[in-house]
Coordinates of C-alpha atoms in Angstrom, one line a residue:
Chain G
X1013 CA 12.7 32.5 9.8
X1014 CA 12.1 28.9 8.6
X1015 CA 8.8 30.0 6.9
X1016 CA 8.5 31.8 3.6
X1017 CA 6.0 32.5 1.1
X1018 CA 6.5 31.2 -2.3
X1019 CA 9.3 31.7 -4.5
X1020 CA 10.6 29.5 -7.7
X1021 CA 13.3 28.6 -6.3
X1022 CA 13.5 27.9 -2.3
X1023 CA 11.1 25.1 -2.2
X1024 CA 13.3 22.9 -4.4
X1025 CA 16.1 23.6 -3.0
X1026 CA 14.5 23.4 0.7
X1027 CA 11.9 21.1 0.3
X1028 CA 11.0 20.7 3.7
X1029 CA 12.6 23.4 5.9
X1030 CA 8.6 25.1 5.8
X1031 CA 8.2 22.0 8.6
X1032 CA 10.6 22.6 10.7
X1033 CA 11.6 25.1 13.8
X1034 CA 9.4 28.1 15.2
X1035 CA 6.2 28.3 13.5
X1036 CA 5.4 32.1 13.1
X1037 CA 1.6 33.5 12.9
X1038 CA 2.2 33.5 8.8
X1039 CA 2.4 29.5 9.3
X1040 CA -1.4 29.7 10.8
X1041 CA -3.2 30.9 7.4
X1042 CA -0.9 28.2 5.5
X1043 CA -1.8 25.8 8.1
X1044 CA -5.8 27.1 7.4
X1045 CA -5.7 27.2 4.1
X1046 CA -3.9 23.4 3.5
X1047 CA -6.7 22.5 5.7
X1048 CA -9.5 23.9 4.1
X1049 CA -7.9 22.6 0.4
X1050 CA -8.0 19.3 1.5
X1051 CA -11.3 18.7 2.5
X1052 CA -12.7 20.8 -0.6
X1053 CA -10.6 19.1 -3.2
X1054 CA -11.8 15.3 -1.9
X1055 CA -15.4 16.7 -1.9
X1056 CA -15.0 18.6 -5.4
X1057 CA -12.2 17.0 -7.2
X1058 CA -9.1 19.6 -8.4
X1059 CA -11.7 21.5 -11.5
X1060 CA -14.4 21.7 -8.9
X1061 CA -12.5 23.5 -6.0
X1062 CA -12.2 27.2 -6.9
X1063 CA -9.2 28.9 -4.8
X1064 CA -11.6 31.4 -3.6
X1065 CA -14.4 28.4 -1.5
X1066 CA -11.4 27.1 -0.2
X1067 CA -10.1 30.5 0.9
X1068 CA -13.5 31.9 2.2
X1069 CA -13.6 28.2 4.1
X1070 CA -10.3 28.7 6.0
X1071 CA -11.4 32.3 6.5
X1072 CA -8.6 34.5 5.0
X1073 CA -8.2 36.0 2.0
X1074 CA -8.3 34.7 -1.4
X1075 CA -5.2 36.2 -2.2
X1076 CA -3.0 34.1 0.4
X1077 CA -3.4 31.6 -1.9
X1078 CA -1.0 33.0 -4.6
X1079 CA 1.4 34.2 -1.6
X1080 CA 2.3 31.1 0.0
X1081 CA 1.4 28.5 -3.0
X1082 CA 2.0 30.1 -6.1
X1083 CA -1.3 29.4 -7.1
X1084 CA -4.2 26.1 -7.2
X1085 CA -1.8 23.8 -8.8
X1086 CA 0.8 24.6 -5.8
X1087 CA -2.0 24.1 -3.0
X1088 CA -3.3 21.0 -4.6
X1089 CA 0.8 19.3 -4.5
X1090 CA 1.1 20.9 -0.9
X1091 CA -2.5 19.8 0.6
X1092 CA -1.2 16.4 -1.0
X1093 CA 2.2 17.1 0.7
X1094 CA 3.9 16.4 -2.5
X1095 CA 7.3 19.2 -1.1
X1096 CA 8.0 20.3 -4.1
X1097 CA 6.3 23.4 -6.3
X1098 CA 5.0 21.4 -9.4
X1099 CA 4.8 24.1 -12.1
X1100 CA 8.2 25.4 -10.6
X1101 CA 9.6 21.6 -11.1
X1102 CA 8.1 21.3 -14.6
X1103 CA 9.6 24.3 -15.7
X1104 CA 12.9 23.2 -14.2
X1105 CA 12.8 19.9 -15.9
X1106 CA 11.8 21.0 -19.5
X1107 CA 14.4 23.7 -19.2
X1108 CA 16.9 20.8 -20.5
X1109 CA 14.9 20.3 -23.3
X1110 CA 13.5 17.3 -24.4
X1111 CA 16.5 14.9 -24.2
X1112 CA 17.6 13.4 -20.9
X1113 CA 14.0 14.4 -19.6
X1114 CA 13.3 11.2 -18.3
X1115 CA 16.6 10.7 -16.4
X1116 CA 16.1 13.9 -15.3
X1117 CA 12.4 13.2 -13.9
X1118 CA 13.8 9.3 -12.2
X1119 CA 16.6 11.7 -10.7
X1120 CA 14.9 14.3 -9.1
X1121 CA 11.6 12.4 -7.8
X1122 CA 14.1 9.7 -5.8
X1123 CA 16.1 12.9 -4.5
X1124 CA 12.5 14.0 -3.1
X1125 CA 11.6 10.1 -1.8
X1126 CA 14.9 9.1 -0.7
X1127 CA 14.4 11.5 2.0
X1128 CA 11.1 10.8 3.0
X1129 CA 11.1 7.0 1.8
X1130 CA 8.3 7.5 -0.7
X1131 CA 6.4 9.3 2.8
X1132 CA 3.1 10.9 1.4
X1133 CA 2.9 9.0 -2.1
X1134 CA 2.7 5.6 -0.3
X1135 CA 0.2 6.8 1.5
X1136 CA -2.1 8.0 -1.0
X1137 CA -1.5 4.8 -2.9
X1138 CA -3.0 3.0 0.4
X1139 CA -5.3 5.6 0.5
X1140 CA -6.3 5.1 -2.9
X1141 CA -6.9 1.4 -3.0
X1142 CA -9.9 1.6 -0.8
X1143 CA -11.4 5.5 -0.8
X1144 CA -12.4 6.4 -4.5
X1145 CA -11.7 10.0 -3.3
X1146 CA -7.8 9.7 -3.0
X1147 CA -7.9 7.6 -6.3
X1148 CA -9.6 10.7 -7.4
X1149 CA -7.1 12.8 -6.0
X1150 CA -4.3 10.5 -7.5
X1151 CA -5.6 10.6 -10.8
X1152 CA -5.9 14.5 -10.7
X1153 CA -2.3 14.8 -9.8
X1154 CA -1.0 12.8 -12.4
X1155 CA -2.6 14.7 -15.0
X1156 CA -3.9 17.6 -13.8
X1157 CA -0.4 19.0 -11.8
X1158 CA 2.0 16.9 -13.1
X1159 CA 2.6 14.3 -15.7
X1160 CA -0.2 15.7 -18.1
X1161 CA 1.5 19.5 -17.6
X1162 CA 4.8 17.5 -19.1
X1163 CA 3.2 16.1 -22.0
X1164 CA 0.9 18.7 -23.0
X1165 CA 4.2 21.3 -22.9
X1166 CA 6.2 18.6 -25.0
X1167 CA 3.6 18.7 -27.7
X1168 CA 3.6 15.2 -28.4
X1169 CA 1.1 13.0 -29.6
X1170 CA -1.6 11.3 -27.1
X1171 CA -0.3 13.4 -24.4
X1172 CA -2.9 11.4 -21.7
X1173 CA -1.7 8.1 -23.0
X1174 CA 1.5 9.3 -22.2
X1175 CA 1.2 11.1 -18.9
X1176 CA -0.8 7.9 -17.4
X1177 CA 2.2 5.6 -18.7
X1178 CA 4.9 7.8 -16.5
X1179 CA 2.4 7.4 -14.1
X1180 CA 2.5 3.8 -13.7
X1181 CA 6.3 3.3 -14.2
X1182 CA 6.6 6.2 -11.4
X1183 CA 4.1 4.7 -9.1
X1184 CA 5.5 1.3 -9.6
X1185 CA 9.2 2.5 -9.1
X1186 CA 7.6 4.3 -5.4
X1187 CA 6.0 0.9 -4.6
X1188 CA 8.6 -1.5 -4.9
X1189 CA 11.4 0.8 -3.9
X1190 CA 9.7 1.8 -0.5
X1191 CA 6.9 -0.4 -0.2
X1192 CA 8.1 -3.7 -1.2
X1193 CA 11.5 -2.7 -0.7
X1194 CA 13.0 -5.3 -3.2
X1195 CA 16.7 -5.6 -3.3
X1196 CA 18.8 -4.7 -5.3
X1197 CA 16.5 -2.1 -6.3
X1198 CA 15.3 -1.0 -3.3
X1199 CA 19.1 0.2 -1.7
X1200 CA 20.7 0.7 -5.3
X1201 CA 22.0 4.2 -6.4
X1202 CA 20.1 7.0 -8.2
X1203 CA 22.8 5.9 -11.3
X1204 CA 21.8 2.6 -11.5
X1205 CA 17.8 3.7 -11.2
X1206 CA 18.3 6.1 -14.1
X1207 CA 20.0 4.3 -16.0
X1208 CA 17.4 1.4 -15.9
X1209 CA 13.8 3.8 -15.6
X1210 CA 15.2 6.6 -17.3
X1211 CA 14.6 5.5 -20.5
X1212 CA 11.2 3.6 -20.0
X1213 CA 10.5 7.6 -18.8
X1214 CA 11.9 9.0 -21.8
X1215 CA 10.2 6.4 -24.2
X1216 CA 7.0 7.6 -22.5
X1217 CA 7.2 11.3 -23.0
X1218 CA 8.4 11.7 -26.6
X1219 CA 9.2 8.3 -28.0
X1220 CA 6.8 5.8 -30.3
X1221 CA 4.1 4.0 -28.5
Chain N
X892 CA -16.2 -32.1 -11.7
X893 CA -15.4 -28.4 -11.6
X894 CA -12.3 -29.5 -9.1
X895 CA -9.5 -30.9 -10.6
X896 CA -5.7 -31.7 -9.5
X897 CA -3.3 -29.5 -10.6
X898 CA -2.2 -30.0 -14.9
X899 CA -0.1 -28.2 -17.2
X900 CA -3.1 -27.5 -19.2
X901 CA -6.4 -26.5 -17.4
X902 CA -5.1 -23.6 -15.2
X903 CA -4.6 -21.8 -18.0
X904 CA -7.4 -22.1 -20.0
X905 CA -9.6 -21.9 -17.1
X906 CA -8.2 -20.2 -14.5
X907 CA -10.9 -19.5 -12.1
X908 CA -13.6 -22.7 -12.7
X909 CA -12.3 -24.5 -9.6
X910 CA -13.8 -21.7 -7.4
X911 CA -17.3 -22.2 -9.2
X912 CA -20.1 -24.6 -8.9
X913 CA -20.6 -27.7 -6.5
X914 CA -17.6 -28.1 -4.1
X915 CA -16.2 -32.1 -3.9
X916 CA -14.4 -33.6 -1.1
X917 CA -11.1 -33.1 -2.6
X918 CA -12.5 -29.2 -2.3
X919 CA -11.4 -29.8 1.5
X920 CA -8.2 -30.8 1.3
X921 CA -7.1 -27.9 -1.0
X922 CA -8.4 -25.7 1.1
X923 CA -7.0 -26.8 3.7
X924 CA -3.6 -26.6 2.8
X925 CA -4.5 -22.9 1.1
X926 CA -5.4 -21.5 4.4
X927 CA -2.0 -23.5 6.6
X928 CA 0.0 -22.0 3.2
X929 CA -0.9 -18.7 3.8
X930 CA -0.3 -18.7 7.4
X931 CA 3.0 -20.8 7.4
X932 CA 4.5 -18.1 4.2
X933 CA 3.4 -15.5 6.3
X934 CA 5.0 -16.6 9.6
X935 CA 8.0 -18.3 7.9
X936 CA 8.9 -16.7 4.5
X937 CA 9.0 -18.4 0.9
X938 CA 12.0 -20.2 2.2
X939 CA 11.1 -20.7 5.8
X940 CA 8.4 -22.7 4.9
X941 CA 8.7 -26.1 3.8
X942 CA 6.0 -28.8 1.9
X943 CA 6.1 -31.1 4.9
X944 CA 5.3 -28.3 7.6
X945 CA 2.5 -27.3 5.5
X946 CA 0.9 -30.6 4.7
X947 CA 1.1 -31.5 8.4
X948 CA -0.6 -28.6 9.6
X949 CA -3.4 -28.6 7.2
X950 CA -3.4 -32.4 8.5
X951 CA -3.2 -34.1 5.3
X952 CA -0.1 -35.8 3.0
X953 CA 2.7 -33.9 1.9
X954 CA 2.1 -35.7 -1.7
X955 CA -1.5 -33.7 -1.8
X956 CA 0.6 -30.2 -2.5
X957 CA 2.2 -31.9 -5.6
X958 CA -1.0 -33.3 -6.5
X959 CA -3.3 -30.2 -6.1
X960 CA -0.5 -27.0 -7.2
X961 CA 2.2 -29.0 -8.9
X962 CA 4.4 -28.2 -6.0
X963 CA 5.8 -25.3 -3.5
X964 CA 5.5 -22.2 -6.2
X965 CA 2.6 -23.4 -7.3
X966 CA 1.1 -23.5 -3.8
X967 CA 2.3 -20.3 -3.3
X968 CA 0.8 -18.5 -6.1
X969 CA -2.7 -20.2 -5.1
X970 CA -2.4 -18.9 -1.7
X971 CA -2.2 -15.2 -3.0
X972 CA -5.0 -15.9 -5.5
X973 CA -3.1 -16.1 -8.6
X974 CA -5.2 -18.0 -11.1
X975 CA -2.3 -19.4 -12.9
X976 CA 0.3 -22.1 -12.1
X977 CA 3.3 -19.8 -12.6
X978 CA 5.6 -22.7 -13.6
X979 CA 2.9 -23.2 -16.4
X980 CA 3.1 -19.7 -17.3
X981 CA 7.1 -19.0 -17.7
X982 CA 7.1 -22.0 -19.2
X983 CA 4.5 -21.0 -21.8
X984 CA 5.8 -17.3 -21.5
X985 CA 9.8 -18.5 -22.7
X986 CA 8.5 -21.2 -25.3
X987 CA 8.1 -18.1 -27.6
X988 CA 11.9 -17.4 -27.5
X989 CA 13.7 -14.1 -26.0
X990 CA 11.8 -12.2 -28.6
X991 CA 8.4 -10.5 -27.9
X992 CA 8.7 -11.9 -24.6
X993 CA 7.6 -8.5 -22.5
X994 CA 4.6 -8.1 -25.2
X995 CA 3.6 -11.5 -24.3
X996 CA 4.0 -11.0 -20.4
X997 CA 1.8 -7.8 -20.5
X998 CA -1.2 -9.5 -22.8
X999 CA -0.7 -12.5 -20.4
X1000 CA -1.3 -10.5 -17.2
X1001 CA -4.1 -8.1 -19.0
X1002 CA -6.0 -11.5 -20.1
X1003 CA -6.2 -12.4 -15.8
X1004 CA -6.2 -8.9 -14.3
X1005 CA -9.0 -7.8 -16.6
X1006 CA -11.3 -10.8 -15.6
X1007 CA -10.6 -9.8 -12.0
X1008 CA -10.0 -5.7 -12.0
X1009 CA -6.8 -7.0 -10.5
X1010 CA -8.4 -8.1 -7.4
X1011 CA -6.2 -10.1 -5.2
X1012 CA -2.7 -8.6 -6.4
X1013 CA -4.5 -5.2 -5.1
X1014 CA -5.5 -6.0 -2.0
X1015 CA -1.7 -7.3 -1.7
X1016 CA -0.7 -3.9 -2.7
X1017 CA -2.6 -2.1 -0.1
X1018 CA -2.0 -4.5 2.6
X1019 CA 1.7 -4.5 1.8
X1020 CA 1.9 -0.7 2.8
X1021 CA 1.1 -1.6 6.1
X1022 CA 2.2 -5.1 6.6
X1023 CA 5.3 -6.0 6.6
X1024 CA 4.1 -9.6 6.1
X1025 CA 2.6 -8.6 2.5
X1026 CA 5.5 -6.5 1.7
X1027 CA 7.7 -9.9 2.3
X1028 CA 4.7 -11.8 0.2
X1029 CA 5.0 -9.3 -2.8
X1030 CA 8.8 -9.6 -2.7
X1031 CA 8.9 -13.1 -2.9
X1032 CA 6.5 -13.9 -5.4
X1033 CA 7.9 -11.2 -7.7
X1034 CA 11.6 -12.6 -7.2
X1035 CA 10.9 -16.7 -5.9
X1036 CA 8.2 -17.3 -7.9
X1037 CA 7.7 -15.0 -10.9
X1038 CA 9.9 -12.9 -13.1
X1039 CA 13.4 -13.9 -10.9
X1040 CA 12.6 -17.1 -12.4
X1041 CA 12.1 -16.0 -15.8
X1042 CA 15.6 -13.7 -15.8
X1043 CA 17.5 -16.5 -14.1
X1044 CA 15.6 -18.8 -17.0
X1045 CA 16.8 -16.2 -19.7
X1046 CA 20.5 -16.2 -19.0
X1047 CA 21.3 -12.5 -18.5
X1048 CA 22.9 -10.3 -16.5
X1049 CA 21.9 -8.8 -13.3
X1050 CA 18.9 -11.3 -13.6
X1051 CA 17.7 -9.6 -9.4
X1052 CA 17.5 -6.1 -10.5
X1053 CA 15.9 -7.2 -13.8
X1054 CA 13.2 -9.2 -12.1
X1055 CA 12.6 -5.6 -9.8
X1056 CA 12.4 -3.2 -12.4
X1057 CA 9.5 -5.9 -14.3
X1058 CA 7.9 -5.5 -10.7
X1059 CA 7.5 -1.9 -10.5
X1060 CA 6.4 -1.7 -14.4
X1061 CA 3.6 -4.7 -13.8
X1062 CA 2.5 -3.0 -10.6
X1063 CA 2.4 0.4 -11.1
X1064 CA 0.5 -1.0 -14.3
X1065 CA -2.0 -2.4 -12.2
X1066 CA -2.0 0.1 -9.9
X1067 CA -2.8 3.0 -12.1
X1068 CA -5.5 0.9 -14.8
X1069 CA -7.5 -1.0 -11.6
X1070 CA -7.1 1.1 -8.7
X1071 CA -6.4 5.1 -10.2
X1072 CA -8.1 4.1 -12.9
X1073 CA -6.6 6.4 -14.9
X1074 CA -8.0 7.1 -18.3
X1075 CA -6.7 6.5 -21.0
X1076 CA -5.1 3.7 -19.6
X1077 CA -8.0 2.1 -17.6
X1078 CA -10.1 1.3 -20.6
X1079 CA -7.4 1.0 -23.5
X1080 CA -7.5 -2.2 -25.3
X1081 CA -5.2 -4.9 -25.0
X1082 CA -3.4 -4.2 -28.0
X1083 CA -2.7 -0.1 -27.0
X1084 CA -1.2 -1.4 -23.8
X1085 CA 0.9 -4.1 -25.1
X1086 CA 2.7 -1.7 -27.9
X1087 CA 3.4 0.9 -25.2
X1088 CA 4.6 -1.5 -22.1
X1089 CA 5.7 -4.7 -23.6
X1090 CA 8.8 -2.6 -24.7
X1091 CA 9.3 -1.6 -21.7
X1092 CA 9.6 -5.2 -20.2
X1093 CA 11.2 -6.1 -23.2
X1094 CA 14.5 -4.3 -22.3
X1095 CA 14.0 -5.1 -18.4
X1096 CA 14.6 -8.5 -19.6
X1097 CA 16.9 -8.7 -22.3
X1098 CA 18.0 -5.0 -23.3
X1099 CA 20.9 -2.9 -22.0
X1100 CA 20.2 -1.6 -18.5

């Protein structure tokens, strides 16, 4: 069975095995549900969409949501095809602690775009230059599900300051690595990126700014 | 005269007059060899493309480019909109010495993005995620024209990858304050940005990678 609900751990280590093979009738209220989330979180942003308009719009229970996503957060990063669960990824990442955090975070986002060569992200930045609702939706993943989640568990000063700055140097990295595609950067090892980003990430999340 | 030949002085202190007010003969020329730049870089590369070919398809002298954008970069930078003669700018950017140099780039590119919401570097972004003519553009302005020349000016080491990692910074900058427009970073002053990115550039250029 390549589809299962969710579980901390599978979807990070499988990020995209839900995809592939036989799709059974489970895969039809997923399929429903990402569906419905989409459409409700362009028309009412990520605090307007409740879990249960979006479940009474794909017509199943409000409970699915929880059973195959984990929760709103979880829908929101699948509808946006982001493969990975975030609060399942944040808690992963601060489980280091705070140091190395930001090689950590360069690390595991290019072992997610490397295989998918920046795939949904690029995308959405398209997306976002033109249609104010996937800039919306941009904006409200950065903070909402993922870089603002960081700061505001790192108790740092100006957490938004600092969850919009990893947001640029991430974006940026996503753009000219797959977009641009600018050597050497573009074909050089997830070392060498580290080495270089890492720290600009680290700065970021718990240095001065 | 709001048209004037190209100077080390006026694109700087007035980098988008020329596009204002009455338009004088000389107006025709220039914008004739814009419009056969853009399409010969396009077809042909930063390389590819050669003074001479250019002149003699916009049908005038090959002196006019020298005249009007101070040569081949310069011409470049004009045909993607970029307000400032980039020659002009590293020069001004490395008369300030090593130090305080990626504090100077980001209150540099503020002062022309902010004017413009980042206008024509975001249609390039967008267009580049489609085009593989755009992508090329963005590639070689950021390595031909802009920060490769200020690492190979600055005398470091891995001067390519240097110039890349200043690209994803500056674009994911503009990407997240003029398209996401992510707050706090879309509205914070020049002085907020500059402490929290110019570091960053700072050790792209000259710091331990």
């Amino acid at each position: 069975m390549t589809v299962s609900p969710h579980s901390p751990r599978s979807p990070l280590d499988q990020p995209d095995t839900r995809r592939r093979g036989r799709r059974p009738a489970g895969e039809d209220t997923r399929r429903a549900l990402l569906d419905a989330a989409r459409q409700t979180f362009v028309e009412q942003g990520f605090d307007g969409a409740t879990v249960r308009a979006i479940a009474r719009s794909a017509g199943v229970d409000a409970a699915m949501v929880n059973h195959w996503f984990g929760g709103k957060e979880g829908l929101f990063a699948a509808a946006m095809e982001f493969p990975i669960d975030p609060a399942v990824l944040i808690e992963q990442l601060l489980a280091g602690g705070p140091d190395g955090l930001g090689d950590r975070i360069v690390r595991r986002f290019l072992s997610v775009w490397d295989t998918n060569r920046g795939g949904p992200l690029i995308a959405l930045i398209r997306s976002a230059s033109t249609h104010e609702e996937s800039a919306r939706m941009m904006r409200e993943f950065i903070t909402r599900v993922l870089f603002g989640r960081l700061t505001s568990a790192l108790d740092v000063d100006r957490p938004d300051l600092r969850a919009a700055l990893c947001g640029t140097q991430m974006s940026g990295l996503a753009l000219v690595r797959y977009v641009i595609r600018l050597e050497p950067l573009a074909s050089a090892d997830v070392d060498t990126v580290a080495a270089a980003i890492g720290p600009t990430m680290q700065r970021y999340l718990t240095g001065p700014l």
